[in-house]
mmCIF file of C-alpha atoms and ligand atoms in Angstrom:
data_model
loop_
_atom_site.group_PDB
_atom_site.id
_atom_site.type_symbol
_atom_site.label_atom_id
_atom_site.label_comp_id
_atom_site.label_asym_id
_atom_site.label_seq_id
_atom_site.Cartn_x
_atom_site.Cartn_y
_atom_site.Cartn_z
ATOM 1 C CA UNK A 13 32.428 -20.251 54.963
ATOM 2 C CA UNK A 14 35.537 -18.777 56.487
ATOM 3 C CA UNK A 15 39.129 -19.544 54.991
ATOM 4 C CA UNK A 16 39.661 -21.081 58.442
ATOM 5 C CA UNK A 17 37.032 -24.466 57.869
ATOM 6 C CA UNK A 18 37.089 -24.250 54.316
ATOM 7 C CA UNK A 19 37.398 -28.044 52.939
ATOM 8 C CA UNK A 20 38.610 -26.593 49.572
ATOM 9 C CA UNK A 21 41.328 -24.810 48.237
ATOM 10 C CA UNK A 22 42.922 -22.978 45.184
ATOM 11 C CA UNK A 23 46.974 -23.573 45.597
ATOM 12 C CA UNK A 24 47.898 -26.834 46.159
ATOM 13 C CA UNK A 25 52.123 -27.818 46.741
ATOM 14 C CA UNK A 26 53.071 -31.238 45.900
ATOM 15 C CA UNK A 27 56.008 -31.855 48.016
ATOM 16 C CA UNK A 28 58.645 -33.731 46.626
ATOM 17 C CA UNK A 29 61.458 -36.033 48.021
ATOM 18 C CA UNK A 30 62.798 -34.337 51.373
ATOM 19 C CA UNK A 31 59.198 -31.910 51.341
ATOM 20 C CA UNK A 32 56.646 -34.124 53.187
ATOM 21 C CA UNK A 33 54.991 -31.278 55.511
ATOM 22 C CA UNK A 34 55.013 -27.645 55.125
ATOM 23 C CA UNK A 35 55.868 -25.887 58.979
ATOM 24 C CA UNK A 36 54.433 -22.839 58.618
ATOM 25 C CA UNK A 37 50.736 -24.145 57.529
ATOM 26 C CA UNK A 38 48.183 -23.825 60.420
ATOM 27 C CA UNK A 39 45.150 -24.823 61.033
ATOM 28 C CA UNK A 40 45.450 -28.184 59.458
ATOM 29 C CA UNK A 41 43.040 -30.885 58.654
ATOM 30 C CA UNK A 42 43.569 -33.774 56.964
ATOM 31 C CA UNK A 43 41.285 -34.986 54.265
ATOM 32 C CA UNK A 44 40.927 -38.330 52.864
ATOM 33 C CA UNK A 45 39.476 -38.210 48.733
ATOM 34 C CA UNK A 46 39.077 -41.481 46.826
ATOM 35 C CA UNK A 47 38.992 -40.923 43.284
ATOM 36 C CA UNK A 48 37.838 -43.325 40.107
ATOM 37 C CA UNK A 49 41.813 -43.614 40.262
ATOM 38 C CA UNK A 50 42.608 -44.920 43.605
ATOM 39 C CA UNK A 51 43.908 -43.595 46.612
ATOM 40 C CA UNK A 52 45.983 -40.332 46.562
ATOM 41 C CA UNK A 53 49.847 -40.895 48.055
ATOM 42 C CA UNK A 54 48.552 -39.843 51.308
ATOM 43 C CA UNK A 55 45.985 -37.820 53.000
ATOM 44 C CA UNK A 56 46.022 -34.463 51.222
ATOM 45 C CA UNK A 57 46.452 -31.417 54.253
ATOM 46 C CA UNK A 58 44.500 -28.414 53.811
ATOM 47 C CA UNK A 59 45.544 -25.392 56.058
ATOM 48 C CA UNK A 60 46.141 -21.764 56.042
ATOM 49 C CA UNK A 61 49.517 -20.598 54.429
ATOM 50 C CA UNK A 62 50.140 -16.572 54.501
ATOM 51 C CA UNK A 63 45.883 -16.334 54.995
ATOM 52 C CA UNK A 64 45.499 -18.370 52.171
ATOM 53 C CA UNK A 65 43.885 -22.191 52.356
ATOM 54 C CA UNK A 66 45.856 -24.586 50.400
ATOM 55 C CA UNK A 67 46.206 -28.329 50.094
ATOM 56 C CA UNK A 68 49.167 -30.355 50.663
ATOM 57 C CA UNK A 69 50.283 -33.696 49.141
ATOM 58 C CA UNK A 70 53.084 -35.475 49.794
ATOM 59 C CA UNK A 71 54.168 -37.300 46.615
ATOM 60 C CA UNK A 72 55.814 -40.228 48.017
ATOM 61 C CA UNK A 73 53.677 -40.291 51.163
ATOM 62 C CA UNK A 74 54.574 -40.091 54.491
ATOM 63 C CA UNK A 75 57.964 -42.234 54.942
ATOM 64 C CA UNK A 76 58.340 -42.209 51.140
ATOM 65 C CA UNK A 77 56.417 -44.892 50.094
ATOM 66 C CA UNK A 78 56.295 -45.161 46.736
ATOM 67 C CA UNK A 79 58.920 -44.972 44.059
ATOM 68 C CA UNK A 80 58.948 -42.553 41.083
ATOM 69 C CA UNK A 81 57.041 -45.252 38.953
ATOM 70 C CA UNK A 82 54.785 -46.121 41.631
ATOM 71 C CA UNK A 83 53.256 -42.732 42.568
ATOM 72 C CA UNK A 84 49.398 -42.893 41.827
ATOM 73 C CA UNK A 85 49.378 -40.092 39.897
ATOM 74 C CA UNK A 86 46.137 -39.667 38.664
ATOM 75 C CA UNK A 87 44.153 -40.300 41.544
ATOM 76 C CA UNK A 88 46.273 -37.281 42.477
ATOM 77 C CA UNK A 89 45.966 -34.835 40.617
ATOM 78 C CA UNK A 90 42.146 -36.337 40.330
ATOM 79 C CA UNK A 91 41.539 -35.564 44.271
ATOM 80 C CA UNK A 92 43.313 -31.915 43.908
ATOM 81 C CA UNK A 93 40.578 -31.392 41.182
ATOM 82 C CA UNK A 94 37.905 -32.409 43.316
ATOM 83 C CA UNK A 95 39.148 -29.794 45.779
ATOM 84 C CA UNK A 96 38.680 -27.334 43.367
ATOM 85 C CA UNK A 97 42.562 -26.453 42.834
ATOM 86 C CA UNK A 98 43.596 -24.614 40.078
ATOM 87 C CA UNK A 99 47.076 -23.884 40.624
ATOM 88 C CA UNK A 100 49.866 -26.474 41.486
ATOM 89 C CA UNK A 101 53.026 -25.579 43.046
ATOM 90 C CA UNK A 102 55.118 -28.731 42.147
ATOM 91 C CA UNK A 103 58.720 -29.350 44.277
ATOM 92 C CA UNK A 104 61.057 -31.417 43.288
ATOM 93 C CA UNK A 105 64.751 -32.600 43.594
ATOM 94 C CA UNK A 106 66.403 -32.467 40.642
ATOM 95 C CA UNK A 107 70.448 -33.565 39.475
ATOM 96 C CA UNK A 108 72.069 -30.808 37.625
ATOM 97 C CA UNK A 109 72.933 -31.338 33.652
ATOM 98 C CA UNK A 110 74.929 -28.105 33.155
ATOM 99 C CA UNK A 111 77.837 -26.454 35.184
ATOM 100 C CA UNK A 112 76.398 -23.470 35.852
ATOM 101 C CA UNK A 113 73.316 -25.404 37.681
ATOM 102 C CA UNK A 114 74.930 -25.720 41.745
ATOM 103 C CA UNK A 115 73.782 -28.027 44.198
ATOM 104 C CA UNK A 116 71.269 -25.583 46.048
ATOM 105 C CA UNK A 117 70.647 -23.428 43.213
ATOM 106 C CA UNK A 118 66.818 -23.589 42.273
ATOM 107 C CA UNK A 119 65.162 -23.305 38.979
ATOM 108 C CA UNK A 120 61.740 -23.031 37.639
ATOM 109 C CA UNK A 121 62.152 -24.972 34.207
ATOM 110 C CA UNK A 122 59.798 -23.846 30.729
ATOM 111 C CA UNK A 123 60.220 -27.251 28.600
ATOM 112 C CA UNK A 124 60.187 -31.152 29.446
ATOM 113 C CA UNK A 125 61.313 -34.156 27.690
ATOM 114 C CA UNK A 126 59.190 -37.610 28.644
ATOM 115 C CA UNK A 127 61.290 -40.401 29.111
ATOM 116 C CA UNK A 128 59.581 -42.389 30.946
ATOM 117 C CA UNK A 129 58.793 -45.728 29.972
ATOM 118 C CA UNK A 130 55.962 -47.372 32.023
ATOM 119 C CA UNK A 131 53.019 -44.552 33.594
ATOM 120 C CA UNK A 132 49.906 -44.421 32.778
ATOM 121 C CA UNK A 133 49.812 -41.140 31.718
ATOM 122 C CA UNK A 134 46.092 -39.970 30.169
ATOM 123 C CA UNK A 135 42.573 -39.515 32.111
ATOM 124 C CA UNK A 136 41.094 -40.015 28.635
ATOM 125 C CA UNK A 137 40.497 -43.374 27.349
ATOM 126 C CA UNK A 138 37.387 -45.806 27.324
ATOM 127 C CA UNK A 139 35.769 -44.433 24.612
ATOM 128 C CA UNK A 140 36.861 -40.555 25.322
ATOM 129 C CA UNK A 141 39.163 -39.008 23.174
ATOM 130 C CA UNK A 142 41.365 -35.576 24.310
ATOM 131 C CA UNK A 143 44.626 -34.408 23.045
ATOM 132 C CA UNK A 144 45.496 -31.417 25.471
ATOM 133 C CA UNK A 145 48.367 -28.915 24.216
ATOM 134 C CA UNK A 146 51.726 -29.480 25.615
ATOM 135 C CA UNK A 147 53.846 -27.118 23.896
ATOM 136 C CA UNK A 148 54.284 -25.388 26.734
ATOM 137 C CA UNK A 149 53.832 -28.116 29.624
ATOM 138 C CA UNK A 150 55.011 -26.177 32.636
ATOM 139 C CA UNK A 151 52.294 -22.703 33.378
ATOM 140 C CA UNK A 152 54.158 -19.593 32.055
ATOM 141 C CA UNK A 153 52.463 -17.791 34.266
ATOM 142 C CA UNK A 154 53.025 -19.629 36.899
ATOM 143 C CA UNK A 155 56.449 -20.135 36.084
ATOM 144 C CA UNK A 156 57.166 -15.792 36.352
ATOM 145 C CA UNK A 157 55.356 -16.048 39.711
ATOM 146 C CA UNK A 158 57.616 -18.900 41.013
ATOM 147 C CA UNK A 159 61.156 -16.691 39.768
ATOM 148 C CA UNK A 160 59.779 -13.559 41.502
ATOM 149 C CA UNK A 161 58.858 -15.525 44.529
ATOM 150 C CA UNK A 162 62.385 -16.402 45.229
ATOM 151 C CA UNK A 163 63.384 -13.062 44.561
ATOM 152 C CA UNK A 164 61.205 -11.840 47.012
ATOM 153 C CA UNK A 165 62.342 -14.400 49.565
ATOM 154 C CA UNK A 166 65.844 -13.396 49.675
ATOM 155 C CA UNK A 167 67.440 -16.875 49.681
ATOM 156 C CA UNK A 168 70.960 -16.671 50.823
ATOM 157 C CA UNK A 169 72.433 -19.774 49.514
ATOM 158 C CA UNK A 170 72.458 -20.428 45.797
ATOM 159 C CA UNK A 171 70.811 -18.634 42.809
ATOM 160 C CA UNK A 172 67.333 -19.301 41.190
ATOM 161 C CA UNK A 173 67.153 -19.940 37.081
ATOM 162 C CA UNK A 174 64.362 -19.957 34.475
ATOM 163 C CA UNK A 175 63.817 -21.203 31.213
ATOM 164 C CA UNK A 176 65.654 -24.701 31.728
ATOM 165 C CA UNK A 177 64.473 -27.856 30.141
ATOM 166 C CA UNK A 178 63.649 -30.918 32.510
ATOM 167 C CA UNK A 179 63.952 -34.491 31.483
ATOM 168 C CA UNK A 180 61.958 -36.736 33.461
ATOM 169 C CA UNK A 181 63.332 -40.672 33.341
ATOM 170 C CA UNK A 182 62.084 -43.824 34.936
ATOM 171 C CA UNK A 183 64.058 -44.762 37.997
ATOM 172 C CA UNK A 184 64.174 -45.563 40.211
ATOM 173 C CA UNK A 185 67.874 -46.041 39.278
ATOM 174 C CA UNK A 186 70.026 -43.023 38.552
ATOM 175 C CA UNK A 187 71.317 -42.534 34.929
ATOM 176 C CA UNK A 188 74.533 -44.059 33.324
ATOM 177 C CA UNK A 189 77.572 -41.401 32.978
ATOM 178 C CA UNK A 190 76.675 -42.542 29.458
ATOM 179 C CA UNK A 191 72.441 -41.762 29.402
ATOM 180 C CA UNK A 192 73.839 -38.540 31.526
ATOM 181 C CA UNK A 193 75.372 -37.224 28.667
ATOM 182 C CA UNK A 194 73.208 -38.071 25.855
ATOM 183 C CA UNK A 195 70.328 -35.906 28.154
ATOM 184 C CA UNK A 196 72.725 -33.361 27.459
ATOM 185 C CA UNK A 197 73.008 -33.663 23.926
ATOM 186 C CA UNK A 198 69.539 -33.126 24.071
ATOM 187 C CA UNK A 199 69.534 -30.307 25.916
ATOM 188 C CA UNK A 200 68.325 -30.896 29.392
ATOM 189 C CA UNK A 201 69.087 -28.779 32.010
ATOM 190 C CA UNK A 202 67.975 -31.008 34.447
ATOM 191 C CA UNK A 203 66.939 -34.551 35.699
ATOM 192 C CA UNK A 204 63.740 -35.949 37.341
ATOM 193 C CA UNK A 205 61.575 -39.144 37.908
ATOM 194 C CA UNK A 206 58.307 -37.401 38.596
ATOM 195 C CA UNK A 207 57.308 -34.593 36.652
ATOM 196 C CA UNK A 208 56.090 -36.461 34.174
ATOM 197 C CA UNK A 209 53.246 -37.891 33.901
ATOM 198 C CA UNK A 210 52.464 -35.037 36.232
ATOM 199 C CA UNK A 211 51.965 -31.879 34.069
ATOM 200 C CA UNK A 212 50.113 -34.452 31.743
ATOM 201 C CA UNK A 213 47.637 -35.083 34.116
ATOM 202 C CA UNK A 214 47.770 -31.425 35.404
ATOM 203 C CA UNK A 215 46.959 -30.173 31.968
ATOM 204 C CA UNK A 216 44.046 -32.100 31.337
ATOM 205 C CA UNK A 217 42.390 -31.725 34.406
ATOM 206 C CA UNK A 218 42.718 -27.707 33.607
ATOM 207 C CA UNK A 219 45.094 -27.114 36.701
ATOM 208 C CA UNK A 220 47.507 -24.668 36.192
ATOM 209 C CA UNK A 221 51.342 -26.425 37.066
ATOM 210 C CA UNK A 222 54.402 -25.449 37.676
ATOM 211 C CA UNK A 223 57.884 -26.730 39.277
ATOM 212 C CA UNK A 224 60.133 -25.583 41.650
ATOM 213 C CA UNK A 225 63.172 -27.404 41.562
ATOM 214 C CA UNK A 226 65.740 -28.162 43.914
ATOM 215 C CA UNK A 227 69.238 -28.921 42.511
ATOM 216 C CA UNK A 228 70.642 -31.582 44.567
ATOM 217 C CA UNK A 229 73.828 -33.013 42.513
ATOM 218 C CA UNK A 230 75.327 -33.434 39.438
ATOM 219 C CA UNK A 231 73.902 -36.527 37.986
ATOM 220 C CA UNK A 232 76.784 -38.892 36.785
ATOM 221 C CA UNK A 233 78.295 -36.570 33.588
ATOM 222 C CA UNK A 234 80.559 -34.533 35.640
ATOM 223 C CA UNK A 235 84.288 -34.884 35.006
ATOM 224 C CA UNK A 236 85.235 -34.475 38.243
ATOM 225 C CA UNK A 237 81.681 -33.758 40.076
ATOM 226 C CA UNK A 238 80.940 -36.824 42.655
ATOM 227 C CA UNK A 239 77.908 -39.045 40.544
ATOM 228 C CA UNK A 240 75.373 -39.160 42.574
ATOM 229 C CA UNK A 241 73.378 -41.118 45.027
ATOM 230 C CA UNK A 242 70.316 -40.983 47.109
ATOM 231 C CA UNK A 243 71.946 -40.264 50.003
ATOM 232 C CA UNK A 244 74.023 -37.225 48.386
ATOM 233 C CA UNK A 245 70.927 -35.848 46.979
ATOM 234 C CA UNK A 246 68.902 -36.154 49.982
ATOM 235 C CA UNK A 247 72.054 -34.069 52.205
ATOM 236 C CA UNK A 248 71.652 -31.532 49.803
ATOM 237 C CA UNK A 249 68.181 -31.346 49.568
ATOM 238 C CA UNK A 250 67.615 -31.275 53.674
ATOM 239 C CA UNK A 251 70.057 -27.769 52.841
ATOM 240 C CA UNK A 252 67.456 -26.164 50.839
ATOM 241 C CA UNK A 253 64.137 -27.282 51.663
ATOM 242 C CA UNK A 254 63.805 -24.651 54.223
ATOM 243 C CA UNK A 255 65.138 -21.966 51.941
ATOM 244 C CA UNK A 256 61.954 -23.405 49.316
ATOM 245 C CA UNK A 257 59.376 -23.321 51.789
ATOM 246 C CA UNK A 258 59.923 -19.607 52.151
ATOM 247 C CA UNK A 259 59.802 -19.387 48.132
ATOM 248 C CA UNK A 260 56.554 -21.414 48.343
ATOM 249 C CA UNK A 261 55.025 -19.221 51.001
ATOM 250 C CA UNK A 262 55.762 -15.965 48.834
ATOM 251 C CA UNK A 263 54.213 -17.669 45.692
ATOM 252 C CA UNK A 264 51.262 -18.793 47.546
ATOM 253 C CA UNK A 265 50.631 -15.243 48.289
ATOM 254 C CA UNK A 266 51.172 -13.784 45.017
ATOM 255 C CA UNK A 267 49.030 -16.326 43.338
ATOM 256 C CA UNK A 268 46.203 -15.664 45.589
ATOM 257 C CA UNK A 269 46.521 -12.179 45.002
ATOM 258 C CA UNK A 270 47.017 -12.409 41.731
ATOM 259 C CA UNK A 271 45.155 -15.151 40.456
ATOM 260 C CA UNK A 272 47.325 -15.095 36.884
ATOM 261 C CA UNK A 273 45.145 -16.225 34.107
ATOM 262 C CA UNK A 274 46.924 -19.855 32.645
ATOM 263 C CA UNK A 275 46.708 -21.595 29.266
ATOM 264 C CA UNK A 276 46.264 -24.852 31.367
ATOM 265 C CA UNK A 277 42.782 -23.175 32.566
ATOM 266 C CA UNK A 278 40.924 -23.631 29.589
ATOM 267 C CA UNK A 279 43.461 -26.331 28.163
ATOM 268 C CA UNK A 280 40.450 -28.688 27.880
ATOM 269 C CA UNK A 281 38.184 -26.869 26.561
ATOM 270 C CA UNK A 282 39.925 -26.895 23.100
ATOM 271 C CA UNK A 283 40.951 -30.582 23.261
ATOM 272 C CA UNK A 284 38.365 -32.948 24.112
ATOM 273 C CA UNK A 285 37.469 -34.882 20.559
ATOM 274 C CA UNK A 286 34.477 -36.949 21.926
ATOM 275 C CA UNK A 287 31.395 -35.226 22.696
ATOM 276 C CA UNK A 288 30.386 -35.469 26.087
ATOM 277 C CA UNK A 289 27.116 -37.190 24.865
ATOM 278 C CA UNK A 290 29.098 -39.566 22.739
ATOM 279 C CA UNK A 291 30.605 -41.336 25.912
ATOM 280 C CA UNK A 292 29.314 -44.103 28.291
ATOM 281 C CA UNK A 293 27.551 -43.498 31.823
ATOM 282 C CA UNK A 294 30.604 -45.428 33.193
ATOM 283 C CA UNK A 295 33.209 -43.117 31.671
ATOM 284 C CA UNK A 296 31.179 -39.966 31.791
ATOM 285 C CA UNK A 297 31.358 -40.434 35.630
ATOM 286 C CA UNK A 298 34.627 -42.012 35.791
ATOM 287 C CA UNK A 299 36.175 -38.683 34.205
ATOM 288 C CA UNK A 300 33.339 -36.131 35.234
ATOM 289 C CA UNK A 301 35.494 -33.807 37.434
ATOM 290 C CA UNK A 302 37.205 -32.731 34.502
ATOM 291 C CA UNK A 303 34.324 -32.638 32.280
ATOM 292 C CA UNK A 304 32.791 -28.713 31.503
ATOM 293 C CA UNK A 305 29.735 -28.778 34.119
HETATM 294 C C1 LIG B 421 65.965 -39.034 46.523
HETATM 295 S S1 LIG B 421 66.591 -38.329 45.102
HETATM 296 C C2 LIG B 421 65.627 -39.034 43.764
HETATM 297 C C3 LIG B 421 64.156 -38.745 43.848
HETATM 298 O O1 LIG B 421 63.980 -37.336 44.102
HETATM 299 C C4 LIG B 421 63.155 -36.809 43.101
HETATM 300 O O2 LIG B 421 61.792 -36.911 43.538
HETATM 301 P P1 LIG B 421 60.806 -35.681 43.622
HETATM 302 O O3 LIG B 421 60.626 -35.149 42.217
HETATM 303 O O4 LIG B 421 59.539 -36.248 44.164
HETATM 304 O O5 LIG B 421 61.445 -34.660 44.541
HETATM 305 C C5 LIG B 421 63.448 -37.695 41.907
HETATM 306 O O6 LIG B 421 62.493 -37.530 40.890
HETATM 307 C C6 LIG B 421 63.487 -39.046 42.528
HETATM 308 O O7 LIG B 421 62.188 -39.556 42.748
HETATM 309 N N1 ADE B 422 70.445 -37.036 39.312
HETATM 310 C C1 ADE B 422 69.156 -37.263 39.453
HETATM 311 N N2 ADE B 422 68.466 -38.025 38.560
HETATM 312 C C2 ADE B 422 67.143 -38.223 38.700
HETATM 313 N N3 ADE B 422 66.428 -37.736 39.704
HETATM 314 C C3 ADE B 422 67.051 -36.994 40.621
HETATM 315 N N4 ADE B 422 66.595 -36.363 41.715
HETATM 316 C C4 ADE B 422 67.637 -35.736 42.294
HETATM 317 N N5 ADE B 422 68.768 -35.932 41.591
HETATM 318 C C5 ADE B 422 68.430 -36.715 40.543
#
């Protein structure tokens, strides 16, 4: 099969708020997958980015459907497994918790804090027991691609940092000036609604995941830094998201080139407690995309 009709594909980009179609992919088709999980947030878009085929999923579906909490997650990351992706490009607007991190800086964080209060946020269950490593939730590998990517790009506006730590809270209601801080105290660098459950899920379906964040504000910490609101972030975002689709395009060729070895590709093997033939028909097929064939 040619790259050009293939109905699978390695990469796939989860666009974030503000990222709901990539220009530069040809070729497209889009593909309806039902999962055990539900529906995906929208058709997922395969096409041809740079020669490579990759899949496309809006996160909040066309029009931006669903709030942070309402995103069906696993069906997902589910349907990107069932296209055989091993390697997801996540983008996503994030506020800023440290002055040095500018609205339309980018940054490809190492570490995540779950504060999120009400996702489902396992495949496992039903009489299947995992427990996937998440010391390192966001693909190191991944993650060195993504920072040379930008370099590569040239980005005019802004600068690109690593090795920040990304708190992911509920929503859909920005923070306190007082919650603002105390992510601070904990370290954060900077502030989500959707990462999480996402690298969970990523993880133990074995897909490789990491983010590329867009710094759209300040959050509501800042002495003297507006606190931000949707429409804020979204101005800021609109700035940048051309400047990430050219980082995006050079990752999606160094990854196919590539094709960096992850920790999250053989995450399962090493976590799954339950022997396969320990588990019920029903769950064995409910979960059996992520199951070792
Ligand atoms: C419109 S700003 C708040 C919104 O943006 C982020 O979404 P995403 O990670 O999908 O880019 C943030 O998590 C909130 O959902
Ligand atoms: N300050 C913020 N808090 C949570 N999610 C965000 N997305 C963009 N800015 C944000």
């Amino acid at each position: 099969m040619t790259s050009a009709t293939k109905q699978t594909a390695d990469i796939a980009i989860i666009g974030g708020s503000g990222l709901y179609q990539m220009a530069d992919l040809t070729n497209k088709r889009r593909v309806k997958v039902e999962t055990p999980f539900g529906e995906p947030s929208d058709d997922i878009v395969l096409g041809e980015l740079t020669g490579t085929t990759v899949a496309f999923l809006a996160r909040h579906g066309q029009g931006h459907k669903f709030m942070p909490s309402e995103v069906p997650y696993r069906a997902n990351i589910y349907a990107l497994k069932t296209l055989g992706v091993r390697y997801i490009i996540s983008v996503s607007a994030v506020g800023s918790l440290q002055e040095n991190l500018k609205p339309l800086d980018m940054v490809v964080p190492n570490q995540m804090i779950d504060m999120t209060k009400q996702r489902v946020s396992s495949f496992f269950g039903d009489g299947a027991v995992a427990h996937v490593s998440m010391a390192d939730p966001l693909c190191p590998a991944m993650s060195e691609v993504l920072t040379r990517s930008y370099d590569k790009a040239n980005i005019a506006d802004g600068r690109c940092h690593s090795k920040a730590t990304y708190v992911c809270i509920e929503g859909p209601q920005f923070s306190t000036r007082a919650e603002s801080q105390w992510y601070r105290q904990m370290n954060a660098d900077i502030i989500g609604m959707t990462n999480m459950p996402e690298a969970k899920l990523a993880r133990e379906t074995s897909i490789a995941y990491a983010t590329l964040a867009l710094v759209t504000d300040f959050d509501s910490w800042h002495p003297t830094e507006e606190a931000v609101s949707a429409d804020y972030a979204i101005q800021n975002l609109m700035k940048n998201a051309d400047n990430a689709q050219q980082v995006i395009k050079e990752a999606v060729a160094l990854l196919a080139s590539e094709q960096p070895k992850s920790i999250a590709h053989t995450a399962l093997a090493q976590a799954l407690v339950t022997p396969i033939e320990a588990m019920s028909d029903k769950t064995k097929t409910r979960i059996s995309a992520l199951l070792p064939k």
